[in-house]
């Protein structure tokens, strides 16, 4: 991160703070609290201690030899974020932000969720710190990720279904922002990805950057060299930015973000904002956005609820435009196939979101397009998706 | 920079209100809801029943500052196929028979999607007097803000109950035409009661604002209008009109508008003469003008 980004919230032209005036003082307060916390050894030590004892970090970097044989590229390492407590990378961010909320004296937490992983991770942090927790979730996602709804409720969170718009992550985010505008005095909004108004993209990126820091150290230990290719799925882009950040200055490392092509690029049923969108303002920042000619946000689609979002984090937009990262896409079918194949190969059931990254490595490996070592962020476990994919596959 | 400063239609209207010690009535309309024909009839009727400024809303797919009513009207307008071009077309139609000041209310993305220069050109051609972007707070995007504030359109700014005092002063100074005080933390929507602190807060904003202060969010009834009219220069009413449009059609909405206009006319506060024509600008033009508009 540059000092300028900390100050302005801009990644190149992207990012910023396009929000109703009501939220400006809360964002200023958050930025100040975060800057103060970053300079407080006690805060950093608390985050580290929780990362170890509670989350289970560092997560392993596992060499997936059977997957290598399938993909025709080697070596391939999986950064096992699925082994974090609650089953995904999301908890890296929620614990950090919940601690920030405590510092700011805000007892009530709200969050949006798509796949439910961020909701579960937020509910978990709130249970741990004894905070009130409300999670907004689109009604379509409530159905396709019902296991996570139950988990959130067990953890003491209130799940509020959102029935407006596309009934998915975008609309859950709108509703969370409306709650925040209304209850900003006592409420902190734990946003779940590297999106939203400044300073959220920065804060979430920093809390997730532990993924790449560990992975970089681990691969240097086993391989004695950096990976040639680092791959992660991109919806809002938090696991990807967390994975990429430590490698951003390593010019020889190719960074590849895999978006959800849904029913295929050009079908009008995708979530591939970076591949098919153009810059626009949604949820407080300027970034690539799926939209129509009039600037109305286009409905996104992906079989993976966590990628089903028409926007993307502003730093990814910057990486796209500067060429620092390359953004590709994989459709629903290929992702489902990867979801079904990894369990038999490696004994690991990946989240449908993660399956997009695996599918792309398989495709690109078979075409001989990428070189090893490859490091893939295995961002989450797929238990939550099993029932949904089983239902999709019933006819095939 | 040497262009003469002349009052825009909005400043002129507020000056007239101030001279007559009247409180202004600012209705909000979601363009295209339920159809463009309804909107045409409604804005013409609002001009006739004494609207001082009409906020004409471009419907947006993700209205994050709006409550259920305006979410519904926005979605309804989009479902009916309303485009930004249609909104300008409605305005151009109104201009054939009315010079009521009109502010285009919009989320930012329809503006940046069109290109801000093109947006300004079309809005001005259609006869718009101002623009009110709900998600462009002061300082968020200086380049975009100055393109809007240096255009012939008044850039109307919002102040919230959470805005700290120094910033209230800055926003009020940067605002053009009038400044919009948000009556409560939260989203738009009709309410049964206004907050007790509202009159004091609006008064505090007026005390530091070089331009007139309109108050909106939750202003729903004649009683609310009287309370706001006593404390501020104008009352903005949106969701209550949309609700009435739903239940009683255009005639129903206009009958509420008449009630609100009458209620505001019952207020005869000792008001500071905001928005006087010819009041010299107190700052350099680069800071924007609260009262007059370079044209």
mmCIF file with all atom_site columns, C-alpha atoms in Angstrom, chain A residues 96-180:
data_model
loop_
_atom_site.group_PDB
_atom_site.id
_atom_site.type_symbol
_atom_site.label_atom_id
_atom_site.label_alt_id
_atom_site.label_comp_id
_atom_site.label_asym_id
_atom_site.label_entity_id
_atom_site.label_seq_id
_atom_site.pdbx_PDB_ins_code
_atom_site.Cartn_x
_atom_site.Cartn_y
_atom_site.Cartn_z
_atom_site.occupancy
_atom_site.B_iso_or_equiv
_atom_site.pdbx_formal_charge
_atom_site.auth_seq_id
_atom_site.auth_comp_id
_atom_site.auth_asym_id
_atom_site.auth_atom_id
_atom_site.pdbx_PDB_model_num
ATOM 1  C CA . UNK A 1 96  ? -9.884  -7.958  12.938 1.00 0.00 ? 96  UNK A CA 1
ATOM 2  C CA . UNK A 1 97  ? -12.866 -5.747  12.225 1.00 0.00 ? 97  UNK A CA 1
ATOM 3  C CA . UNK A 1 98  ? -14.769 -6.934  15.303 1.00 0.00 ? 98  UNK A CA 1
ATOM 4  C CA . UNK A 1 99  ? -11.759 -5.956  17.403 1.00 0.00 ? 99  UNK A CA 1
ATOM 5  C CA . UNK A 1 100 ? -11.784 -2.560  15.699 1.00 0.00 ? 100 UNK A CA 1
ATOM 6  C CA . UNK A 1 101 ? -15.484 -2.177  16.490 1.00 0.00 ? 101 UNK A CA 1
ATOM 7  C CA . UNK A 1 102 ? -14.715 -2.902  20.133 1.00 0.00 ? 102 UNK A CA 1
ATOM 8  C CA . UNK A 1 103 ? -12.032 -0.226  20.104 1.00 0.00 ? 103 UNK A CA 1
ATOM 9  C CA . UNK A 1 104 ? -14.576 2.217   18.674 1.00 0.00 ? 104 UNK A CA 1
ATOM 10 C CA . UNK A 1 105 ? -17.090 1.268   21.362 1.00 0.00 ? 105 UNK A CA 1
ATOM 11 C CA . UNK A 1 106 ? -19.689 0.004   18.888 1.00 0.00 ? 106 UNK A CA 1
ATOM 12 C CA . UNK A 1 107 ? -21.593 -2.938  20.388 1.00 0.00 ? 107 UNK A CA 1
ATOM 13 C CA . UNK A 1 108 ? -23.711 -3.794  17.350 1.00 0.00 ? 108 UNK A CA 1
ATOM 14 C CA . UNK A 1 109 ? -22.381 -5.471  14.206 1.00 0.00 ? 109 UNK A CA 1
ATOM 15 C CA . UNK A 1 110 ? -24.029 -5.830  10.821 1.00 0.00 ? 110 UNK A CA 1
ATOM 16 C CA . UNK A 1 111 ? -22.828 -7.700  7.766  1.00 0.00 ? 111 UNK A CA 1
ATOM 17 C CA . UNK A 1 112 ? -23.930 -8.759  4.310  1.00 0.00 ? 112 UNK A CA 1
ATOM 18 C CA . UNK A 1 113 ? -23.378 -12.255 3.043  1.00 0.00 ? 113 UNK A CA 1
ATOM 19 C CA . UNK A 1 114 ? -23.683 -14.123 -0.223 1.00 0.00 ? 114 UNK A CA 1
ATOM 20 C CA . UNK A 1 115 ? -22.431 -17.657 0.234  1.00 0.00 ? 115 UNK A CA 1
ATOM 21 C CA . UNK A 1 116 ? -22.944 -17.274 3.953  1.00 0.00 ? 116 UNK A CA 1
ATOM 22 C CA . UNK A 1 117 ? -19.256 -17.745 4.773  1.00 0.00 ? 117 UNK A CA 1
ATOM 23 C CA . UNK A 1 118 ? -18.771 -14.103 5.668  1.00 0.00 ? 118 UNK A CA 1
ATOM 24 C CA . UNK A 1 119 ? -22.002 -14.176 7.642  1.00 0.00 ? 119 UNK A CA 1
ATOM 25 C CA . UNK A 1 120 ? -20.856 -17.225 9.580  1.00 0.00 ? 120 UNK A CA 1
ATOM 26 C CA . UNK A 1 121 ? -17.436 -15.676 10.186 1.00 0.00 ? 121 UNK A CA 1
ATOM 27 C CA . UNK A 1 122 ? -19.040 -12.454 11.389 1.00 0.00 ? 122 UNK A CA 1
ATOM 28 C CA . UNK A 1 123 ? -21.496 -14.310 13.622 1.00 0.00 ? 123 UNK A CA 1
ATOM 29 C CA . UNK A 1 124 ? -18.557 -16.252 15.042 1.00 0.00 ? 124 UNK A CA 1
ATOM 30 C CA . UNK A 1 125 ? -16.570 -13.114 15.868 1.00 0.00 ? 125 UNK A CA 1
ATOM 31 C CA . UNK A 1 126 ? -19.649 -11.598 17.483 1.00 0.00 ? 126 UNK A CA 1
ATOM 32 C CA . UNK A 1 127 ? -20.272 -14.698 19.567 1.00 0.00 ? 127 UNK A CA 1
ATOM 33 C CA . UNK A 1 128 ? -16.651 -14.639 20.682 1.00 0.00 ? 128 UNK A CA 1
ATOM 34 C CA . UNK A 1 129 ? -16.720 -10.966 21.643 1.00 0.00 ? 129 UNK A CA 1
ATOM 35 C CA . UNK A 1 130 ? -20.326 -10.927 22.870 1.00 0.00 ? 130 UNK A CA 1
ATOM 36 C CA . UNK A 1 131 ? -21.616 -8.435  20.331 1.00 0.00 ? 131 UNK A CA 1
ATOM 37 C CA . UNK A 1 132 ? -25.042 -8.130  18.749 1.00 0.00 ? 132 UNK A CA 1
ATOM 38 C CA . UNK A 1 133 ? -25.006 -9.425  15.171 1.00 0.00 ? 133 UNK A CA 1
ATOM 39 C CA . UNK A 1 134 ? -27.402 -8.909  12.249 1.00 0.00 ? 134 UNK A CA 1
ATOM 40 C CA . UNK A 1 135 ? -26.613 -10.475 8.874  1.00 0.00 ? 135 UNK A CA 1
ATOM 41 C CA . UNK A 1 136 ? -28.373 -9.475  5.643  1.00 0.00 ? 136 UNK A CA 1
ATOM 42 C CA . UNK A 1 137 ? -28.712 -12.199 3.031  1.00 0.00 ? 137 UNK A CA 1
ATOM 43 C CA . UNK A 1 138 ? -30.596 -12.309 -0.256 1.00 0.00 ? 138 UNK A CA 1
ATOM 44 C CA . UNK A 1 139 ? -33.558 -14.671 -0.252 1.00 0.00 ? 139 UNK A CA 1
ATOM 45 C CA . UNK A 1 140 ? -32.118 -16.603 -3.189 1.00 0.00 ? 140 UNK A CA 1
ATOM 46 C CA . UNK A 1 141 ? -28.933 -17.197 -1.205 1.00 0.00 ? 141 UNK A CA 1
ATOM 47 C CA . UNK A 1 142 ? -30.904 -18.112 1.918  1.00 0.00 ? 142 UNK A CA 1
ATOM 48 C CA . UNK A 1 143 ? -32.265 -21.015 -0.122 1.00 0.00 ? 143 UNK A CA 1
ATOM 49 C CA . UNK A 1 144 ? -29.065 -22.150 -1.832 1.00 0.00 ? 144 UNK A CA 1
ATOM 50 C CA . UNK A 1 145 ? -26.888 -21.761 1.283  1.00 0.00 ? 145 UNK A CA 1
ATOM 51 C CA . UNK A 1 146 ? -29.351 -22.933 3.895  1.00 0.00 ? 146 UNK A CA 1
ATOM 52 C CA . UNK A 1 147 ? -26.712 -24.729 5.966  1.00 0.00 ? 147 UNK A CA 1
ATOM 53 C CA . UNK A 1 148 ? -24.941 -21.441 6.594  1.00 0.00 ? 148 UNK A CA 1
ATOM 54 C CA . UNK A 1 149 ? -28.194 -19.756 7.627  1.00 0.00 ? 149 UNK A CA 1
ATOM 55 C CA . UNK A 1 150 ? -28.583 -22.394 10.305 1.00 0.00 ? 150 UNK A CA 1
ATOM 56 C CA . UNK A 1 151 ? -24.962 -21.982 11.392 1.00 0.00 ? 151 UNK A CA 1
ATOM 57 C CA . UNK A 1 152 ? -25.390 -18.207 11.757 1.00 0.00 ? 152 UNK A CA 1
ATOM 58 C CA . UNK A 1 153 ? -28.502 -18.665 13.834 1.00 0.00 ? 153 UNK A CA 1
ATOM 59 C CA . UNK A 1 154 ? -26.797 -21.230 16.056 1.00 0.00 ? 154 UNK A CA 1
ATOM 60 C CA . UNK A 1 155 ? -24.058 -18.674 16.633 1.00 0.00 ? 155 UNK A CA 1
ATOM 61 C CA . UNK A 1 156 ? -26.621 -16.193 17.868 1.00 0.00 ? 156 UNK A CA 1
ATOM 62 C CA . UNK A 1 157 ? -26.890 -13.943 14.820 1.00 0.00 ? 157 UNK A CA 1
ATOM 63 C CA . UNK A 1 158 ? -30.132 -12.684 13.386 1.00 0.00 ? 158 UNK A CA 1
ATOM 64 C CA . UNK A 1 159 ? -30.341 -13.418 9.650  1.00 0.00 ? 159 UNK A CA 1
ATOM 65 C CA . UNK A 1 160 ? -32.508 -10.907 7.804  1.00 0.00 ? 160 UNK A CA 1
ATOM 66 C CA . UNK A 1 161 ? -33.590 -12.139 4.360  1.00 0.00 ? 161 UNK A CA 1
ATOM 67 C CA . UNK A 1 162 ? -33.514 -9.474  1.649  1.00 0.00 ? 162 UNK A CA 1
ATOM 68 C CA . UNK A 1 163 ? -36.193 -9.807  -0.978 1.00 0.00 ? 163 UNK A CA 1
ATOM 69 C CA . UNK A 1 164 ? -35.426 -6.771  -3.145 1.00 0.00 ? 164 UNK A CA 1
ATOM 70 C CA . UNK A 1 165 ? -33.680 -6.537  -6.515 1.00 0.00 ? 165 UNK A CA 1
ATOM 71 C CA . UNK A 1 166 ? -31.855 -9.708  -7.504 1.00 0.00 ? 166 UNK A CA 1
ATOM 72 C CA . UNK A 1 167 ? -32.208 -11.163 -3.984 1.00 0.00 ? 167 UNK A CA 1
ATOM 73 C CA . UNK A 1 168 ? -28.482 -11.884 -3.799 1.00 0.00 ? 168 UNK A CA 1
ATOM 74 C CA . UNK A 1 169 ? -25.269 -10.354 -2.435 1.00 0.00 ? 169 UNK A CA 1
ATOM 75 C CA . UNK A 1 170 ? -25.707 -6.965  -4.131 1.00 0.00 ? 170 UNK A CA 1
ATOM 76 C CA . UNK A 1 171 ? -29.082 -6.429  -2.505 1.00 0.00 ? 171 UNK A CA 1
ATOM 77 C CA . UNK A 1 172 ? -27.900 -7.747  0.853  1.00 0.00 ? 172 UNK A CA 1
ATOM 78 C CA . UNK A 1 173 ? -25.148 -5.120  0.661  1.00 0.00 ? 173 UNK A CA 1
ATOM 79 C CA . UNK A 1 174 ? -27.680 -2.369  -0.139 1.00 0.00 ? 174 UNK A CA 1
ATOM 80 C CA . UNK A 1 175 ? -29.731 -3.387  2.867  1.00 0.00 ? 175 UNK A CA 1
ATOM 81 C CA . UNK A 1 176 ? -26.699 -3.538  5.162  1.00 0.00 ? 176 UNK A CA 1
ATOM 82 C CA . UNK A 1 177 ? -25.743 -0.029  4.035  1.00 0.00 ? 177 UNK A CA 1
ATOM 83 C CA . UNK A 1 178 ? -29.292 1.167   4.757  1.00 0.00 ? 178 UNK A CA 1
ATOM 84 C CA . UNK A 1 179 ? -29.084 -0.328  8.241  1.00 0.00 ? 179 UNK A CA 1
ATOM 85 C CA . UNK A 1 180 ? -25.723 1.340   8.763  1.00 0.00 ? 180 UNK A CA 1
#
